[in-house]
mmCIF file of N, CA and C in Angstrom:
data_model
loop_
_atom_site.group_PDB
_atom_site.id
_atom_site.type_symbol
_atom_site.label_atom_id
_atom_site.label_comp_id
_atom_site.label_asym_id
_atom_site.label_seq_id
_atom_site.Cartn_x
_atom_site.Cartn_y
_atom_site.Cartn_z
ATOM 1 N N GLN A 1138 -14.074 -27.415 20.613
ATOM 2 C CA GLN A 1138 -13.043 -27.280 21.676
ATOM 3 C C GLN A 1138 -13.742 -26.920 23.011
ATOM 4 N N VAL A 1139 -13.159 -27.309 24.185
ATOM 5 C CA VAL A 1139 -13.787 -27.259 25.460
ATOM 6 C C VAL A 1139 -13.056 -25.981 26.206
ATOM 7 N N GLN A 1140 -13.761 -25.255 26.884
ATOM 8 C CA GLN A 1140 -13.168 -24.250 27.719
ATOM 9 C C GLN A 1140 -13.373 -24.620 29.104
ATOM 10 N N LEU A 1141 -12.225 -24.363 29.842
ATOM 11 C CA LEU A 1141 -12.156 -24.879 31.260
ATOM 12 C C LEU A 1141 -11.953 -23.688 32.186
ATOM 13 N N VAL A 1142 -12.645 -23.515 33.261
ATOM 14 C CA VAL A 1142 -12.452 -22.453 34.265
ATOM 15 C C VAL A 1142 -12.249 -23.153 35.610
ATOM 16 N N GLU A 1143 -11.207 -22.982 36.234
ATOM 17 C CA GLU A 1143 -10.951 -23.468 37.617
ATOM 18 C C GLU A 1143 -11.384 -22.439 38.669
ATOM 19 N N SER A 1144 -11.865 -22.966 39.796
ATOM 20 C CA SER A 1144 -12.221 -22.134 40.964
ATOM 21 C C SER A 1144 -11.963 -22.815 42.220
ATOM 22 N N GLY A 1145 -12.050 -21.950 43.409
ATOM 23 C CA GLY A 1145 -12.045 -22.712 44.635
ATOM 24 C C GLY A 1145 -10.666 -22.467 45.325
ATOM 25 N N GLY A 1146 -9.729 -21.857 44.592
ATOM 26 C CA GLY A 1146 -8.460 -21.645 45.309
ATOM 27 C C GLY A 1146 -8.555 -20.498 46.395
ATOM 28 N N GLY A 1147 -7.410 -20.435 47.173
ATOM 29 C CA GLY A 1147 -7.388 -19.356 48.138
ATOM 30 C C GLY A 1147 -6.332 -19.511 49.065
ATOM 31 N N LEU A 1148 -6.320 -18.802 50.210
ATOM 32 C CA LEU A 1148 -5.370 -18.946 51.299
ATOM 33 C C LEU A 1148 -5.820 -19.879 52.381
ATOM 34 N N VAL A 1149 -5.166 -20.710 52.837
ATOM 35 C CA VAL A 1149 -5.625 -21.682 53.919
ATOM 36 C C VAL A 1149 -4.225 -22.062 54.697
ATOM 37 N N GLN A 1150 -4.534 -22.253 56.050
ATOM 38 C CA GLN A 1150 -3.414 -22.769 57.010
ATOM 39 C C GLN A 1150 -2.988 -24.130 56.660
ATOM 40 N N ALA A 1151 -1.803 -24.496 57.060
ATOM 41 C CA ALA A 1151 -1.355 -25.936 56.939
ATOM 42 C C ALA A 1151 -2.376 -26.765 57.769
ATOM 43 N N GLY A 1152 -2.640 -27.897 57.116
ATOM 44 C CA GLY A 1152 -3.578 -28.696 57.815
ATOM 45 C C GLY A 1152 -5.005 -28.554 57.362
ATOM 46 N N GLY A 1153 -5.207 -27.548 56.687
ATOM 47 C CA GLY A 1153 -6.665 -27.264 56.239
ATOM 48 C C GLY A 1153 -6.912 -27.837 54.859
ATOM 49 N N SER A 1154 -8.185 -27.589 54.337
ATOM 50 C CA SER A 1154 -8.642 -28.090 53.224
ATOM 51 C C SER A 1154 -9.207 -27.137 52.223
ATOM 52 N N LEU A 1155 -9.257 -27.478 51.035
ATOM 53 C CA LEU A 1155 -9.869 -26.724 50.056
ATOM 54 C C LEU A 1155 -10.439 -27.535 48.964
ATOM 55 N N ARG A 1156 -11.397 -27.212 48.243
ATOM 56 C CA ARG A 1156 -11.944 -28.043 47.174
ATOM 57 C C ARG A 1156 -11.961 -27.172 45.902
ATOM 58 N N LEU A 1157 -11.181 -27.677 44.874
ATOM 59 C CA LEU A 1157 -11.170 -26.953 43.691
ATOM 60 C C LEU A 1157 -12.220 -27.539 42.672
ATOM 61 N N SER A 1158 -12.730 -26.648 41.848
ATOM 62 C CA SER A 1158 -13.697 -26.987 40.710
ATOM 63 C C SER A 1158 -13.143 -26.649 39.446
ATOM 64 N N CYS A 1159 -13.442 -27.500 38.366
ATOM 65 C CA CYS A 1159 -13.073 -27.226 37.090
ATOM 66 C C CYS A 1159 -14.410 -27.362 36.303
ATOM 67 N N ALA A 1160 -14.897 -26.157 35.766
ATOM 68 C CA ALA A 1160 -16.090 -26.300 35.083
ATOM 69 C C ALA A 1160 -15.761 -26.131 33.523
ATOM 70 N N ALA A 1161 -16.629 -26.844 32.703
ATOM 71 C CA ALA A 1161 -16.257 -26.892 31.317
ATOM 72 C C ALA A 1161 -17.511 -26.291 30.481
ATOM 73 N N SER A 1162 -17.297 -25.799 29.470
ATOM 74 C CA SER A 1162 -18.246 -25.243 28.546
ATOM 75 C C SER A 1162 -17.738 -25.545 27.117
ATOM 76 N N GLY A 1163 -18.658 -25.525 26.161
ATOM 77 C CA GLY A 1163 -18.399 -25.843 24.823
ATOM 78 C C GLY A 1163 -18.308 -27.224 24.345
ATOM 79 N N ARG A 1164 -18.188 -28.159 25.245
ATOM 80 C CA ARG A 1164 -18.208 -29.536 24.956
ATOM 81 C C ARG A 1164 -18.486 -30.330 26.205
ATOM 82 N N THR A 1165 -18.995 -31.531 26.126
ATOM 83 C CA THR A 1165 -19.193 -32.345 27.440
ATOM 84 C C THR A 1165 -17.980 -32.852 27.797
ATOM 85 N N LEU A 1166 -17.716 -32.917 29.087
ATOM 86 C CA LEU A 1166 -16.473 -33.329 29.580
ATOM 87 C C LEU A 1166 -16.426 -34.949 29.667
ATOM 88 N N GLY A 1167 -17.517 -35.542 29.394
ATOM 89 C CA GLY A 1167 -17.699 -37.029 29.613
ATOM 90 C C GLY A 1167 -16.770 -37.767 28.636
ATOM 91 N N VAL A 1168 -16.367 -37.079 27.657
ATOM 92 C CA VAL A 1168 -15.642 -37.930 26.707
ATOM 93 C C VAL A 1168 -14.050 -37.831 26.946
ATOM 94 N N TYR A 1169 -13.733 -37.019 28.057
ATOM 95 C CA TYR A 1169 -12.262 -36.840 28.316
ATOM 96 C C TYR A 1169 -11.929 -37.526 29.598
ATOM 97 N N VAL A 1170 -10.530 -37.943 29.537
ATOM 98 C CA VAL A 1170 -9.815 -38.099 30.814
ATOM 99 C C VAL A 1170 -9.401 -36.769 31.286
ATOM 100 N N MET A 1171 -9.633 -36.547 32.666
ATOM 101 C CA MET A 1171 -9.403 -35.210 33.179
ATOM 102 C C MET A 1171 -8.086 -35.295 34.179
ATOM 103 N N GLY A 1172 -7.337 -34.182 34.067
ATOM 104 C CA GLY A 1172 -6.232 -34.074 34.986
ATOM 105 C C GLY A 1172 -6.132 -32.831 35.694
ATOM 106 N N TRP A 1173 -5.434 -32.912 36.875
ATOM 107 C CA TRP A 1173 -5.079 -31.689 37.627
ATOM 108 C C TRP A 1173 -3.564 -31.645 37.571
ATOM 109 N N PHE A 1174 -3.053 -30.488 37.427
ATOM 110 C CA PHE A 1174 -1.584 -30.289 37.602
ATOM 111 C C PHE A 1174 -1.422 -28.879 38.342
ATOM 112 N N ARG A 1175 -0.170 -28.730 38.734
ATOM 113 C CA ARG A 1175 0.101 -27.452 39.440
ATOM 114 C C ARG A 1175 1.497 -27.039 39.118
ATOM 115 N N GLN A 1176 1.673 -25.800 39.338
ATOM 116 C CA GLN A 1176 2.890 -25.109 39.164
ATOM 117 C C GLN A 1176 3.227 -24.093 40.243
ATOM 118 N N ALA A 1177 4.259 -24.310 41.015
ATOM 119 C CA ALA A 1177 4.823 -23.510 42.045
ATOM 120 C C ALA A 1177 5.712 -22.516 41.448
ATOM 121 N N PRO A 1178 6.005 -21.383 42.108
ATOM 122 C CA PRO A 1178 6.832 -20.343 41.514
ATOM 123 C C PRO A 1178 8.318 -20.934 41.345
ATOM 124 N N GLY A 1179 8.840 -20.666 40.197
ATOM 125 C CA GLY A 1179 10.219 -21.206 39.938
ATOM 126 C C GLY A 1179 10.337 -22.587 39.638
ATOM 127 N N LYS A 1180 9.244 -23.214 39.628
ATOM 128 C CA LYS A 1180 9.266 -24.746 39.246
ATOM 129 C C LYS A 1180 8.512 -25.101 38.051
ATOM 130 N N GLU A 1181 8.712 -26.345 37.429
ATOM 131 C CA GLU A 1181 7.970 -26.768 36.445
ATOM 132 C C GLU A 1181 6.559 -27.243 36.787
ATOM 133 N N ARG A 1182 5.752 -27.153 35.854
ATOM 134 C CA ARG A 1182 4.301 -27.713 36.093
ATOM 135 C C ARG A 1182 4.425 -29.303 36.396
ATOM 136 N N GLU A 1183 3.673 -29.708 37.284
ATOM 137 C CA GLU A 1183 3.748 -31.166 37.718
ATOM 138 C C GLU A 1183 2.503 -31.691 37.726
ATOM 139 N N PHE A 1184 2.290 -32.931 37.427
ATOM 140 C CA PHE A 1184 0.993 -33.680 37.532
ATOM 141 C C PHE A 1184 0.613 -33.842 38.931
ATOM 142 N N VAL A 1185 -0.733 -33.851 39.142
ATOM 143 C CA VAL A 1185 -1.225 -33.979 40.583
ATOM 144 C C VAL A 1185 -2.104 -35.243 40.540
ATOM 145 N N ALA A 1186 -3.109 -35.346 39.604
ATOM 146 C CA ALA A 1186 -4.107 -36.468 39.652
ATOM 147 C C ALA A 1186 -4.832 -36.480 38.283
ATOM 148 N N ARG A 1187 -5.332 -37.666 37.933
ATOM 149 C CA ARG A 1187 -6.312 -37.739 36.889
ATOM 150 C C ARG A 1187 -7.439 -38.642 37.179
ATOM 151 N N ILE A 1188 -8.502 -38.588 36.371
ATOM 152 C CA ILE A 1188 -9.581 -39.359 36.494
ATOM 153 C C ILE A 1188 -10.104 -39.820 35.160
ATOM 154 N N SER A 1189 -10.584 -41.068 35.042
ATOM 155 C CA SER A 1189 -11.023 -41.569 33.699
ATOM 156 C C SER A 1189 -12.331 -40.878 33.330
ATOM 157 N N SER A 1190 -12.711 -41.002 32.130
ATOM 158 C CA SER A 1190 -13.922 -40.342 31.561
ATOM 159 C C SER A 1190 -15.110 -40.736 32.264
ATOM 160 N N SER A 1191 -15.098 -42.007 32.757
ATOM 161 C CA SER A 1191 -16.433 -42.407 33.575
ATOM 162 C C SER A 1191 -16.311 -42.091 35.003
ATOM 163 N N GLY A 1192 -15.127 -41.813 35.577
ATOM 164 C CA GLY A 1192 -14.876 -41.616 36.960
ATOM 165 C C GLY A 1192 -14.519 -42.880 37.545
ATOM 166 N N GLY A 1193 -14.381 -43.924 36.917
ATOM 167 C CA GLY A 1193 -14.205 -45.175 37.691
ATOM 168 C C GLY A 1193 -12.678 -45.409 38.009
ATOM 169 N N ASN A 1194 -11.716 -44.739 37.378
ATOM 170 C CA ASN A 1194 -10.376 -44.956 37.657
ATOM 171 C C ASN A 1194 -9.621 -43.665 38.050
ATOM 172 N N THR A 1195 -8.828 -43.583 39.052
ATOM 173 C CA THR A 1195 -8.077 -42.419 39.467
ATOM 174 C C THR A 1195 -6.661 -42.764 39.652
ATOM 175 N N TYR A 1196 -5.788 -41.735 39.509
ATOM 176 C CA TYR A 1196 -4.461 -41.920 39.722
ATOM 177 C C TYR A 1196 -3.847 -40.726 40.242
ATOM 178 N N TYR A 1197 -2.916 -40.741 41.311
ATOM 179 C CA TYR A 1197 -2.508 -39.646 41.935
ATOM 180 C C TYR A 1197 -0.897 -39.641 41.927
ATOM 181 N N ALA A 1198 -0.265 -38.398 41.980
ATOM 182 C CA ALA A 1198 1.144 -38.348 42.258
ATOM 183 C C ALA A 1198 1.381 -38.745 43.638
ATOM 184 N N ASP A 1199 2.519 -39.331 43.920
ATOM 185 C CA ASP A 1199 2.850 -39.740 45.341
ATOM 186 C C ASP A 1199 2.888 -38.668 46.308
ATOM 187 N N SER A 1200 3.165 -37.414 45.945
ATOM 188 C CA SER A 1200 3.085 -36.285 46.927
ATOM 189 C C SER A 1200 1.737 -35.963 47.508
ATOM 190 N N VAL A 1201 0.688 -36.420 46.790
ATOM 191 C CA VAL A 1201 -0.709 -36.039 47.219
ATOM 192 C C VAL A 1201 -1.486 -37.276 47.523
ATOM 193 N N LYS A 1202 -1.040 -38.351 47.285
ATOM 194 C CA LYS A 1202 -1.800 -39.658 47.501
ATOM 195 C C LYS A 1202 -2.208 -39.761 48.969
ATOM 196 N N GLY A 1203 -3.465 -40.000 49.197
ATOM 197 C CA GLY A 1203 -3.943 -40.146 50.549
ATOM 198 C C GLY A 1203 -4.443 -38.772 51.128
ATOM 199 N N ARG A 1204 -4.148 -37.724 50.456
ATOM 200 C CA ARG A 1204 -4.598 -36.299 51.075
ATOM 201 C C ARG A 1204 -5.544 -35.715 49.904
ATOM 202 N N PHE A 1205 -5.410 -36.010 48.663
ATOM 203 C CA PHE A 1205 -6.243 -35.271 47.698
ATOM 204 C C PHE A 1205 -7.087 -36.333 46.990
ATOM 205 N N THR A 1206 -8.383 -35.934 46.629
ATOM 206 C CA THR A 1206 -9.208 -36.777 45.872
ATOM 207 C C THR A 1206 -9.780 -36.132 44.703
ATOM 208 N N ILE A 1207 -9.591 -36.741 43.501
ATOM 209 C CA ILE A 1207 -10.232 -36.204 42.355
ATOM 210 C C ILE A 1207 -11.658 -36.915 42.075
ATOM 211 N N SER A 1208 -12.510 -36.169 41.584
ATOM 212 C CA SER A 1208 -13.806 -36.733 41.285
ATOM 213 C C SER A 1208 -14.405 -35.862 40.050
ATOM 214 N N ARG A 1209 -15.465 -36.377 39.547
ATOM 215 C CA ARG A 1209 -16.158 -35.741 38.580
ATOM 216 C C ARG A 1209 -17.597 -35.848 38.586
ATOM 217 N N ASP A 1210 -18.438 -34.854 38.079
ATOM 218 C CA ASP A 1210 -19.831 -35.064 37.799
ATOM 219 C C ASP A 1210 -20.172 -34.720 36.355
ATOM 220 N N ASN A 1211 -20.163 -35.716 35.605
ATOM 221 C CA ASN A 1211 -20.327 -35.389 34.117
ATOM 222 C C ASN A 1211 -21.726 -34.768 33.841
ATOM 223 N N ALA A 1212 -22.667 -34.853 34.680
ATOM 224 C CA ALA A 1212 -23.964 -34.277 34.353
ATOM 225 C C ALA A 1212 -23.761 -32.725 34.634
ATOM 226 N N LYS A 1213 -22.902 -32.297 35.463
ATOM 227 C CA LYS A 1213 -22.576 -30.963 35.691
ATOM 228 C C LYS A 1213 -21.410 -30.363 34.890
ATOM 229 N N ASN A 1214 -20.822 -31.215 34.143
ATOM 230 C CA ASN A 1214 -19.660 -30.894 33.344
ATOM 231 C C ASN A 1214 -18.584 -30.272 34.247
ATOM 232 N N THR A 1215 -18.386 -30.956 35.372
ATOM 233 C CA THR A 1215 -17.344 -30.359 36.416
ATOM 234 C C THR A 1215 -16.512 -31.414 36.931
ATOM 235 N N VAL A 1216 -15.252 -31.074 37.023
ATOM 236 C CA VAL A 1216 -14.308 -32.048 37.770
ATOM 237 C C VAL A 1216 -13.926 -31.354 39.157
ATOM 238 N N TYR A 1217 -13.603 -32.105 40.131
ATOM 239 C CA TYR A 1217 -13.121 -31.577 41.376
ATOM 240 C C TYR A 1217 -11.849 -32.190 41.960
ATOM 241 N N LEU A 1218 -11.223 -31.351 42.815
ATOM 242 C CA LEU A 1218 -10.136 -31.807 43.523
ATOM 243 C C LEU A 1218 -10.281 -31.484 45.094
ATOM 244 N N GLN A 1219 -10.594 -32.417 45.787
ATOM 245 C CA GLN A 1219 -10.655 -32.123 47.214
ATOM 246 C C GLN A 1219 -9.233 -32.263 47.816
ATOM 247 N N MET A 1220 -8.824 -31.311 48.497
ATOM 248 C CA MET A 1220 -7.399 -31.296 49.059
ATOM 249 C C MET A 1220 -7.450 -31.152 50.607
ATOM 250 N N ASN A 1221 -7.122 -32.236 51.213
ATOM 251 C CA ASN A 1221 -7.007 -32.155 52.709
ATOM 252 C C ASN A 1221 -5.613 -32.244 53.207
ATOM 253 N N SER A 1222 -5.414 -31.942 54.470
ATOM 254 C CA SER A 1222 -4.083 -32.024 55.134
ATOM 255 C C SER A 1222 -3.138 -31.195 54.260
ATOM 256 N N LEU A 1223 -3.435 -30.082 53.869
ATOM 257 C CA LEU A 1223 -2.650 -29.197 53.049
ATOM 258 C C LEU A 1223 -1.361 -28.849 53.763
ATOM 259 N N LYS A 1224 -0.256 -28.700 52.893
ATOM 260 C CA LYS A 1224 1.036 -28.444 53.377
ATOM 261 C C LYS A 1224 1.611 -27.124 52.587
ATOM 262 N N PRO A 1225 2.413 -26.447 53.100
ATOM 263 C CA PRO A 1225 2.945 -25.297 52.500
ATOM 264 C C PRO A 1225 3.517 -25.685 51.161
ATOM 265 N N GLU A 1226 4.119 -26.807 51.010
ATOM 266 C CA GLU A 1226 4.667 -27.325 49.647
ATOM 267 C C GLU A 1226 3.522 -27.591 48.528
ATOM 268 N N ASP A 1227 2.291 -27.515 49.129
ATOM 269 C CA ASP A 1227 1.160 -27.669 48.133
ATOM 270 C C ASP A 1227 0.829 -26.228 47.333
ATOM 271 N N THR A 1228 1.531 -25.190 47.940
ATOM 272 C CA THR A 1228 1.231 -23.776 47.369
ATOM 273 C C THR A 1228 1.611 -23.878 45.854
ATOM 274 N N ALA A 1229 0.769 -23.432 44.991
ATOM 275 C CA ALA A 1229 0.916 -23.440 43.528
ATOM 276 C C ALA A 1229 -0.342 -22.861 42.955
ATOM 277 N N VAL A 1230 -0.087 -22.732 41.574
ATOM 278 C CA VAL A 1230 -1.371 -22.453 40.680
ATOM 279 C C VAL A 1230 -1.793 -23.878 40.167
ATOM 280 N N TYR A 1231 -3.079 -24.120 40.399
ATOM 281 C CA TYR A 1231 -3.672 -25.395 40.029
ATOM 282 C C TYR A 1231 -4.440 -25.369 38.814
ATOM 283 N N TYR A 1232 -4.097 -26.220 37.837
ATOM 284 C CA TYR A 1232 -4.766 -26.274 36.422
ATOM 285 C C TYR A 1232 -5.435 -27.570 36.300
ATOM 286 N N CYS A 1233 -6.684 -27.440 35.520
ATOM 287 C CA CYS A 1233 -7.278 -28.625 35.046
ATOM 288 C C CYS A 1233 -7.035 -28.803 33.485
ATOM 289 N N ALA A 1234 -7.020 -29.943 32.934
ATOM 290 C CA ALA A 1234 -6.835 -30.135 31.562
ATOM 291 C C ALA A 1234 -7.509 -31.321 31.078
ATOM 292 N N THR A 1235 -7.771 -31.456 29.883
ATOM 293 C CA THR A 1235 -8.371 -32.711 29.161
ATOM 294 C C THR A 1235 -7.343 -33.453 28.413
ATOM 295 N N THR A 1236 -7.510 -34.726 28.245
ATOM 296 C CA THR A 1236 -6.907 -35.665 27.395
ATOM 297 C C THR A 1236 -7.727 -36.702 26.904
ATOM 298 N N ARG A 1237 -7.537 -37.311 25.701
ATOM 299 C CA ARG A 1237 -8.443 -38.283 25.156
ATOM 300 C C ARG A 1237 -8.206 -39.567 25.670
ATOM 301 N N THR A 1238 -6.770 -39.832 26.076
ATOM 302 C CA THR A 1238 -6.415 -41.032 26.639
ATOM 303 C C THR A 1238 -5.402 -40.836 27.714
ATOM 304 N N VAL A 1239 -5.170 -41.823 28.635
ATOM 305 C CA VAL A 1239 -4.339 -41.687 29.731
ATOM 306 C C VAL A 1239 -2.830 -41.446 29.333
ATOM 307 N N THR A 1240 -2.543 -41.824 28.207
ATOM 308 C CA THR A 1240 -1.172 -41.712 27.733
ATOM 309 C C THR A 1240 -1.020 -40.569 26.734
ATOM 310 N N GLY A 1241 -2.100 -39.844 26.407
ATOM 311 C CA GLY A 1241 -2.088 -38.900 25.454
ATOM 312 C C GLY A 1241 -1.703 -37.553 26.026
ATOM 313 N N GLN A 1242 -1.481 -36.552 25.018
ATOM 314 C CA GLN A 1242 -1.196 -35.269 25.434
ATOM 315 C C GLN A 1242 -2.487 -34.532 25.941
ATOM 316 N N TYR A 1243 -2.157 -33.694 26.993
ATOM 317 C CA TYR A 1243 -3.380 -32.792 27.523
ATOM 318 C C TYR A 1243 -3.560 -31.677 26.512
ATOM 319 N N GLU A 1244 -4.789 -31.501 26.094
ATOM 320 C CA GLU A 1244 -5.010 -30.539 24.994
ATOM 321 C C GLU A 1244 -5.660 -29.106 25.436
ATOM 322 N N ASN A 1245 -6.604 -29.217 26.294
ATOM 323 C CA ASN A 1245 -7.221 -28.024 26.650
ATOM 324 C C ASN A 1245 -6.934 -27.691 28.163
ATOM 325 N N TRP A 1246 -6.588 -26.564 28.388
ATOM 326 C CA TRP A 1246 -6.262 -26.107 29.742
ATOM 327 C C TRP A 1246 -6.954 -24.866 30.201
ATOM 328 N N GLY A 1247 -7.240 -24.967 31.528
ATOM 329 C CA GLY A 1247 -7.758 -23.669 32.152
ATOM 330 C C GLY A 1247 -6.723 -22.603 32.356
ATOM 331 N N ARG A 1248 -7.000 -21.562 32.983
ATOM 332 C CA ARG A 1248 -5.999 -20.519 33.334
ATOM 333 C C ARG A 1248 -5.495 -20.542 34.885
ATOM 334 N N GLY A 1249 -6.117 -21.519 35.489
ATOM 335 C CA GLY A 1249 -5.545 -21.836 36.844
ATOM 336 C C GLY A 1249 -6.241 -21.112 38.046
ATOM 337 N N THR A 1250 -6.050 -21.640 39.243
ATOM 338 C CA THR A 1250 -6.493 -21.027 40.427
ATOM 339 C C THR A 1250 -5.421 -21.125 41.438
ATOM 340 N N GLN A 1251 -5.186 -20.048 42.166
ATOM 341 C CA GLN A 1251 -3.947 -19.955 43.036
ATOM 342 C C GLN A 1251 -4.415 -20.596 44.478
ATOM 343 N N VAL A 1252 -3.611 -21.581 44.819
ATOM 344 C CA VAL A 1252 -3.778 -22.059 46.225
ATOM 345 C C VAL A 1252 -2.519 -21.765 47.080
ATOM 346 N N THR A 1253 -2.637 -21.121 48.165
ATOM 347 C CA THR A 1253 -1.551 -20.711 49.104
ATOM 348 C C THR A 1253 -1.694 -21.239 50.438
ATOM 349 N N VAL A 1254 -0.769 -22.023 50.875
ATOM 350 C CA VAL A 1254 -0.873 -22.773 52.151
ATOM 351 C C VAL A 1254 0.174 -22.175 53.103
ATOM 352 N N SER A 1255 -0.240 -21.562 54.167
ATOM 353 C CA SER A 1255 0.602 -20.908 55.125
ATOM 354 C C SER A 1255 1.044 -21.848 56.201
ATOM 355 N N SER A 1256 2.226 -21.616 56.649
ATOM 356 C CA SER A 1256 2.716 -22.471 57.808
ATOM 357 C C SER A 1256 2.351 -21.947 59.213
#
């Protein structure tokens, strides 16, 4: 089983940027498709972005397309989420997770990192 730890969250003004990291231990991330999700207060968790095991394919929710970039460094066992042009509606706890296939269930989850965007 793989353990995931997110970091890089914080408080930022609207229009600013943050880079989230998801570090793995226990198993190499290179076998997994990786996803980022977020959950705002009072709302359900929603998909943000995913990246294939090799890093060659990415997919984004419409709400973040063009502003967020997912990437990975399998040598460092880490996945990243670069968030630019942040908006107050991006405020949420951000989670990373693993899945074996793009249509499969996400199995391993981190505890999340808080992102707060002030207006």
